[in-house]
């Protein structure tokens, strides 16, 4: 009986580890593809979801969460963050699919049907619900909360440093993005009447 329990725990641990790595890699690939599109193509602001500030924030969150999942640090806190992130993304994908969008924009220039991303995000949420990280013996809710706070504060400090450096380097985010793309003139809003 004890050996079967150990085998099931090992299987659950392997599933959790594989899921953590796969989701971390998917997030980094998505962030890279979005960053590539953002650097090369001007964004249209047809909706709030396509606005440059939201795209930049999404790239930052995907990079941080992807690296966090791959690092294996504070696994329970990373699991909670991933569960929340993919739950929100499932809602966004469902909204875009119901609105009739042809592509979710999740992978930059790659055209991916929002229904497919909704299915992937829903499957990620279901997989995260099934393969939870095992709580280490001797750690209570205080240790878990301490890990969440430490990770959250570290992430906030990292984003503050990046945001502060960008604000010091550039006065206008739209002009900075245009400069990174090599554009001489930037027109804002993207749809203007002359």
PDB file of C-alpha atoms in Angstrom:
ATOM      1  CA  UNK A   1       0.000   0.000   0.000  1.00  0.00           C
ATOM      2  CA  UNK A   2       2.804   2.410   0.914  1.00  0.00           C
ATOM      3  CA  UNK A   3       4.668   1.631  -2.313  1.00  0.00           C
ATOM      4  CA  UNK A   4       1.592   2.471  -4.432  1.00  0.00           C
ATOM      5  CA  UNK A   5       1.298   5.798  -2.631  1.00  0.00           C
ATOM      6  CA  UNK A   6       4.951   6.592  -3.346  1.00  0.00           C
ATOM      7  CA  UNK A   7       4.517   5.655  -7.028  1.00  0.00           C
ATOM      8  CA  UNK A   8       1.473   7.922  -7.367  1.00  0.00           C
ATOM      9  CA  UNK A   9       3.355  10.768  -5.659  1.00  0.00           C
ATOM     10  CA  UNK A  10       6.313  10.308  -8.034  1.00  0.00           C
ATOM     11  CA  UNK A  11       3.990  10.282 -11.040  1.00  0.00           C
ATOM     12  CA  UNK A  12       2.238  13.429  -9.800  1.00  0.00           C
ATOM     13  CA  UNK A  13       5.594  15.117  -9.200  1.00  0.00           C
ATOM     14  CA  UNK A  14       6.778  14.242 -12.750  1.00  0.00           C
ATOM     15  CA  UNK A  15       3.526  15.570 -14.220  1.00  0.00           C
ATOM     16  CA  UNK A  16       3.870  18.789 -12.236  1.00  0.00           C
ATOM     17  CA  UNK A  17       7.484  19.240 -13.345  1.00  0.00           C
ATOM     18  CA  UNK A  18       6.693  18.569 -17.016  1.00  0.00           C
ATOM     19  CA  UNK A  19       3.733  20.947 -16.938  1.00  0.00           C
ATOM     20  CA  UNK A  20       5.824  23.655 -15.263  1.00  0.00           C
ATOM     21  CA  UNK A  21       8.498  23.424 -17.974  1.00  0.00           C
ATOM     22  CA  UNK A  22       6.047  23.256 -20.904  1.00  0.00           C
ATOM     23  CA  UNK A  23       4.009  26.243 -19.709  1.00  0.00           C
ATOM     24  CA  UNK A  24       7.162  28.243 -18.968  1.00  0.00           C
ATOM     25  CA  UNK A  25       8.497  27.614 -22.474  1.00  0.00           C
ATOM     26  CA  UNK A  26       5.147  28.456 -24.098  1.00  0.00           C
ATOM     27  CA  UNK A  27       5.048  31.756 -22.209  1.00  0.00           C
ATOM     28  CA  UNK A  28       8.591  32.669 -23.264  1.00  0.00           C
ATOM     29  CA  UNK A  29       7.892  31.804 -26.908  1.00  0.00           C
ATOM     30  CA  UNK A  30       4.670  33.857 -26.864  1.00  0.00           C
ATOM     31  CA  UNK A  31       6.489  36.822 -25.309  1.00  0.00           C
ATOM     32  CA  UNK A  32       9.290  36.563 -27.861  1.00  0.00           C
ATOM     33  CA  UNK A  33       6.875  36.473 -30.795  1.00  0.00           C
ATOM     34  CA  UNK A  34       4.891  39.417 -29.410  1.00  0.00           C
ATOM     35  CA  UNK A  35       8.096  41.363 -28.816  1.00  0.00           C
ATOM     36  CA  UNK A  36       9.255  40.623 -32.360  1.00  0.00           C
ATOM     37  CA  UNK A  37       5.997  41.913 -33.800  1.00  0.00           C
ATOM     38  CA  UNK A  38       6.038  44.970 -31.533  1.00  0.00           C
ATOM     39  CA  UNK A  39       9.569  45.863 -32.621  1.00  0.00           C
ATOM     40  CA  UNK A  40       8.904  45.417 -36.344  1.00  0.00           C
ATOM     41  CA  UNK A  41       5.312  46.437 -36.966  1.00  0.00           C
ATOM     42  CA  UNK A  42       3.361  49.427 -35.786  1.00  0.00           C
ATOM     43  CA  UNK A  43       0.401  48.348 -33.731  1.00  0.00           C
ATOM     44  CA  UNK A  44      -3.111  49.210 -34.652  1.00  0.00           C
ATOM     45  CA  UNK A  45      -5.229  50.389 -31.800  1.00  0.00           C
ATOM     46  CA  UNK A  46      -8.491  48.845 -32.918  1.00  0.00           C
ATOM     47  CA  UNK A  47      -9.226  47.789 -29.359  1.00  0.00           C
ATOM     48  CA  UNK A  48      -7.899  48.129 -25.862  1.00  0.00           C
ATOM     49  CA  UNK A  49      -6.422  44.632 -26.113  1.00  0.00           C
ATOM     50  CA  UNK A  50      -4.200  45.722 -29.030  1.00  0.00           C
ATOM     51  CA  UNK A  51      -2.853  48.889 -27.383  1.00  0.00           C
ATOM     52  CA  UNK A  52       0.953  49.139 -27.113  1.00  0.00           C
ATOM     53  CA  UNK A  53       0.992  49.611 -23.313  1.00  0.00           C
ATOM     54  CA  UNK A  54      -1.110  46.484 -22.795  1.00  0.00           C
ATOM     55  CA  UNK A  55       1.046  44.496 -25.239  1.00  0.00           C
ATOM     56  CA  UNK A  56       4.232  45.582 -23.448  1.00  0.00           C
ATOM     57  CA  UNK A  57       2.704  44.677 -20.079  1.00  0.00           C
ATOM     58  CA  UNK A  58       1.649  41.276 -21.447  1.00  0.00           C
ATOM     59  CA  UNK A  59       5.181  40.634 -22.723  1.00  0.00           C
ATOM     60  CA  UNK A  60       6.676  41.530 -19.339  1.00  0.00           C
ATOM     61  CA  UNK A  61       4.228  39.336 -17.432  1.00  0.00           C
ATOM     62  CA  UNK A  62       4.782  36.394 -19.801  1.00  0.00           C
ATOM     63  CA  UNK A  63       8.565  36.680 -19.515  1.00  0.00           C
ATOM     64  CA  UNK A  64       8.503  36.929 -15.723  1.00  0.00           C
ATOM     65  CA  UNK A  65       5.996  34.103 -15.258  1.00  0.00           C
ATOM     66  CA  UNK A  66       7.778  31.921 -17.823  1.00  0.00           C
ATOM     67  CA  UNK A  67      11.155  32.393 -16.126  1.00  0.00           C
ATOM     68  CA  UNK A  68       9.575  31.859 -12.722  1.00  0.00           C
ATOM     69  CA  UNK A  69       8.000  28.580 -13.815  1.00  0.00           C
ATOM     70  CA  UNK A  70      11.251  27.383 -15.376  1.00  0.00           C
ATOM     71  CA  UNK A  71      13.297  28.363 -12.317  1.00  0.00           C
ATOM     72  CA  UNK A  72      11.305  26.112  -9.995  1.00  0.00           C
ATOM     73  CA  UNK A  73      11.444  28.678  -7.180  1.00  0.00           C
ATOM     74  CA  UNK A  74       8.433  29.040  -4.865  1.00  0.00           C
ATOM     75  CA  UNK A  75       6.575  26.355  -6.779  1.00  0.00           C
ATOM     76  CA  UNK A  76       3.240  26.701  -5.029  1.00  0.00           C
ATOM     77  CA  UNK A  77       3.222  30.472  -5.522  1.00  0.00           C
ATOM     78  CA  UNK A  78       4.215  30.019  -9.189  1.00  0.00           C
ATOM     79  CA  UNK A  79       1.412  27.485  -9.541  1.00  0.00           C
ATOM     80  CA  UNK A  80      -1.130  29.974  -8.151  1.00  0.00           C
ATOM     81  CA  UNK A  81       0.180  32.727 -10.450  1.00  0.00           C
ATOM     82  CA  UNK A  82       0.072  30.415 -13.486  1.00  0.00           C
ATOM     83  CA  UNK A  83      -3.444  29.249 -12.607  1.00  0.00           C
ATOM     84  CA  UNK A  84      -4.628  32.858 -12.371  1.00  0.00           C
ATOM     85  CA  UNK A  85      -2.789  33.926 -15.522  1.00  0.00           C
ATOM     86  CA  UNK A  86      -4.089  31.125 -17.715  1.00  0.00           C
ATOM     87  CA  UNK A  87      -7.586  31.570 -16.247  1.00  0.00           C
ATOM     88  CA  UNK A  88      -7.570  35.252 -17.244  1.00  0.00           C
ATOM     89  CA  UNK A  89      -6.134  34.399 -20.662  1.00  0.00           C
ATOM     90  CA  UNK A  90      -8.894  31.820 -21.194  1.00  0.00           C
ATOM     91  CA  UNK A  91     -11.441  34.556 -20.509  1.00  0.00           C
ATOM     92  CA  UNK A  92      -9.725  36.971 -22.913  1.00  0.00           C
ATOM     93  CA  UNK A  93      -9.514  34.288 -25.629  1.00  0.00           C
ATOM     94  CA  UNK A  94     -13.184  33.434 -25.163  1.00  0.00           C
ATOM     95  CA  UNK A  95     -14.113  37.109 -25.432  1.00  0.00           C
ATOM     96  CA  UNK A  96     -12.095  37.481 -28.654  1.00  0.00           C
ATOM     97  CA  UNK A  97     -13.583  34.300 -30.120  1.00  0.00           C
ATOM     98  CA  UNK A  98     -17.138  35.411 -29.343  1.00  0.00           C
ATOM     99  CA  UNK A  99     -16.375  38.860 -30.794  1.00  0.00           C
ATOM    100  CA  UNK A 100     -15.427  37.180 -34.081  1.00  0.00           C
ATOM    101  CA  UNK A 101     -11.704  37.994 -34.081  1.00  0.00           C
ATOM    102  CA  UNK A 102      -9.735  35.996 -36.650  1.00  0.00           C
ATOM    103  CA  UNK A 103      -6.560  35.910 -34.546  1.00  0.00           C
ATOM    104  CA  UNK A 104      -5.909  36.283 -30.858  1.00  0.00           C
ATOM    105  CA  UNK A 105      -2.578  38.082 -31.321  1.00  0.00           C
ATOM    106  CA  UNK A 106      -1.076  35.858 -28.634  1.00  0.00           C
ATOM    107  CA  UNK A 107       1.824  34.801 -30.816  1.00  0.00           C
ATOM    108  CA  UNK A 108       2.664  38.016 -32.648  1.00  0.00           C
ATOM    109  CA  UNK A 109       2.383  37.686 -36.421  1.00  0.00           C
ATOM    110  CA  UNK A 110       1.272  34.064 -36.262  1.00  0.00           C
ATOM    111  CA  UNK A 111      -2.449  33.870 -36.906  1.00  0.00           C
ATOM    112  CA  UNK A 112      -4.002  31.650 -34.261  1.00  0.00           C
ATOM    113  CA  UNK A 113      -7.759  31.280 -33.933  1.00  0.00           C
ATOM    114  CA  UNK A 114      -8.999  32.516 -30.528  1.00  0.00           C
ATOM    115  CA  UNK A 115     -10.969  29.287 -30.113  1.00  0.00           C
ATOM    116  CA  UNK A 116      -7.676  27.354 -30.222  1.00  0.00           C
ATOM    117  CA  UNK A 117      -6.077  29.614 -27.638  1.00  0.00           C
ATOM    118  CA  UNK A 118      -9.196  29.316 -25.488  1.00  0.00           C
ATOM    119  CA  UNK A 119      -8.903  25.529 -25.692  1.00  0.00           C
ATOM    120  CA  UNK A 120      -5.190  25.675 -24.832  1.00  0.00           C
ATOM    121  CA  UNK A 121      -5.708  28.067 -21.911  1.00  0.00           C
ATOM    122  CA  UNK A 122      -8.605  25.963 -20.615  1.00  0.00           C
ATOM    123  CA  UNK A 123      -6.473  22.820 -20.908  1.00  0.00           C
ATOM    124  CA  UNK A 124      -3.658  24.596 -19.053  1.00  0.00           C
ATOM    125  CA  UNK A 125      -6.039  25.536 -16.226  1.00  0.00           C
ATOM    126  CA  UNK A 126      -7.352  21.965 -16.063  1.00  0.00           C
ATOM    127  CA  UNK A 127      -3.809  20.524 -16.083  1.00  0.00           C
ATOM    128  CA  UNK A 128      -2.742  22.947 -13.352  1.00  0.00           C
ATOM    129  CA  UNK A 129      -5.755  21.894 -11.290  1.00  0.00           C
ATOM    130  CA  UNK A 130      -4.824  18.223 -11.681  1.00  0.00           C
ATOM    131  CA  UNK A 131      -1.048  18.511 -11.210  1.00  0.00           C
ATOM    132  CA  UNK A 132      -0.541  20.745  -8.215  1.00  0.00           C
ATOM    133  CA  UNK A 133       2.845  20.987  -6.588  1.00  0.00           C
ATOM    134  CA  UNK A 134       3.130  18.824  -3.504  1.00  0.00           C
ATOM    135  CA  UNK A 135       3.438  20.760  -0.282  1.00  0.00           C
ATOM    136  CA  UNK A 136       6.749  20.025   1.377  1.00  0.00           C
ATOM    137  CA  UNK A 137       6.430  18.489   4.816  1.00  0.00           C
ATOM    138  CA  UNK A 138       6.913  20.896   7.673  1.00  0.00           C
ATOM    139  CA  UNK A 139       5.869  23.982   5.677  1.00  0.00           C
ATOM    140  CA  UNK A 140       2.663  25.640   6.667  1.00  0.00           C
ATOM    141  CA  UNK A 141       0.646  28.442   5.199  1.00  0.00           C
ATOM    142  CA  UNK A 142       3.034  31.016   6.693  1.00  0.00           C
ATOM    143  CA  UNK A 143       5.970  29.624   4.685  1.00  0.00           C
ATOM    144  CA  UNK A 144       3.874  29.603   1.533  1.00  0.00           C
ATOM    145  CA  UNK A 145       2.697  33.174   2.155  1.00  0.00           C
ATOM    146  CA  UNK A 146       6.271  34.277   2.776  1.00  0.00           C
ATOM    147  CA  UNK A 147       7.306  32.787  -0.578  1.00  0.00           C
ATOM    148  CA  UNK A 148       4.442  34.546  -2.376  1.00  0.00           C
ATOM    149  CA  UNK A 149       5.299  37.878  -0.773  1.00  0.00           C
ATOM    150  CA  UNK A 150       8.993  37.536  -1.525  1.00  0.00           C
ATOM    151  CA  UNK A 151       8.315  36.636  -5.149  1.00  0.00           C
ATOM    152  CA  UNK A 152       5.727  39.381  -5.564  1.00  0.00           C
ATOM    153  CA  UNK A 153       7.982  42.020  -4.076  1.00  0.00           C
ATOM    154  CA  UNK A 154      10.911  40.863  -6.211  1.00  0.00           C
ATOM    155  CA  UNK A 155       8.771  41.008  -9.339  1.00  0.00           C
ATOM    156  CA  UNK A 156       7.454  44.466  -8.448  1.00  0.00           C
ATOM    157  CA  UNK A 157      10.994  45.715  -7.812  1.00  0.00           C
ATOM    158  CA  UNK A 158      12.205  44.263 -11.129  1.00  0.00           C
ATOM    159  CA  UNK A 159       9.343  45.844 -13.096  1.00  0.00           C
ATOM    160  CA  UNK A 160       9.859  49.168 -11.300  1.00  0.00           C
ATOM    161  CA  UNK A 161      13.534  49.174 -12.250  1.00  0.00           C
ATOM    162  CA  UNK A 162      12.758  48.373 -15.894  1.00  0.00           C
ATOM    163  CA  UNK A 163       9.935  50.926 -16.050  1.00  0.00           C
ATOM    164  CA  UNK A 164      12.053  53.586 -14.332  1.00  0.00           C
ATOM    165  CA  UNK A 165      14.937  53.011 -16.709  1.00  0.00           C
ATOM    166  CA  UNK A 166      12.620  53.327 -19.709  1.00  0.00           C
ATOM    167  CA  UNK A 167      11.065  56.508 -18.309  1.00  0.00           C
ATOM    168  CA  UNK A 168      14.514  58.008 -17.754  1.00  0.00           C
ATOM    169  CA  UNK A 169      15.658  57.048 -21.237  1.00  0.00           C
ATOM    170  CA  UNK A 170      12.519  58.113 -23.118  1.00  0.00           C
ATOM    171  CA  UNK A 171       9.929  60.779 -22.375  1.00  0.00           C
ATOM    172  CA  UNK A 172       7.271  59.350 -24.678  1.00  0.00           C
ATOM    173  CA  UNK A 173       6.691  55.570 -24.907  1.00  0.00           C
ATOM    174  CA  UNK A 174       5.179  55.845 -28.399  1.00  0.00           C
ATOM    175  CA  UNK A 175       8.204  57.791 -29.668  1.00  0.00           C
ATOM    176  CA  UNK A 176      10.549  55.266 -28.032  1.00  0.00           C
ATOM    177  CA  UNK A 177       8.755  52.394 -29.746  1.00  0.00           C
ATOM    178  CA  UNK A 178       8.891  54.214 -33.079  1.00  0.00           C
ATOM    179  CA  UNK A 179      12.615  54.809 -32.581  1.00  0.00           C
ATOM    180  CA  UNK A 180      13.209  51.131 -31.798  1.00  0.00           C
ATOM    181  CA  UNK A 181      11.398  50.208 -35.019  1.00  0.00           C
ATOM    182  CA  UNK A 182      13.520  52.704 -36.982  1.00  0.00           C
ATOM    183  CA  UNK A 183      10.591  54.944 -37.896  1.00  0.00           C
ATOM    184  CA  UNK A 184      11.403  58.597 -38.504  1.00  0.00           C
ATOM    185  CA  UNK A 185       7.858  59.862 -37.941  1.00  0.00           C
ATOM    186  CA  UNK A 186       5.273  58.575 -35.498  1.00  0.00           C
ATOM    187  CA  UNK A 187       1.609  59.461 -35.887  1.00  0.00           C
ATOM    188  CA  UNK A 188      -0.621  59.110 -32.884  1.00  0.00           C
ATOM    189  CA  UNK A 189      -3.406  57.989 -32.903  1.00  0.00           C
ATOM    190  CA  UNK A 190      -2.654  55.423 -35.571  1.00  0.00           C
ATOM    191  CA  UNK A 191      -5.825  56.348 -37.487  1.00  0.00           C
ATOM    192  CA  UNK A 192      -5.747  60.059 -38.260  1.00  0.00           C
ATOM    193  CA  UNK A 193      -7.462  62.327 -40.773  1.00  0.00           C
ATOM    194  CA  UNK A 194      -5.330  64.697 -42.778  1.00  0.00           C
TER     195      UNK A 194
END
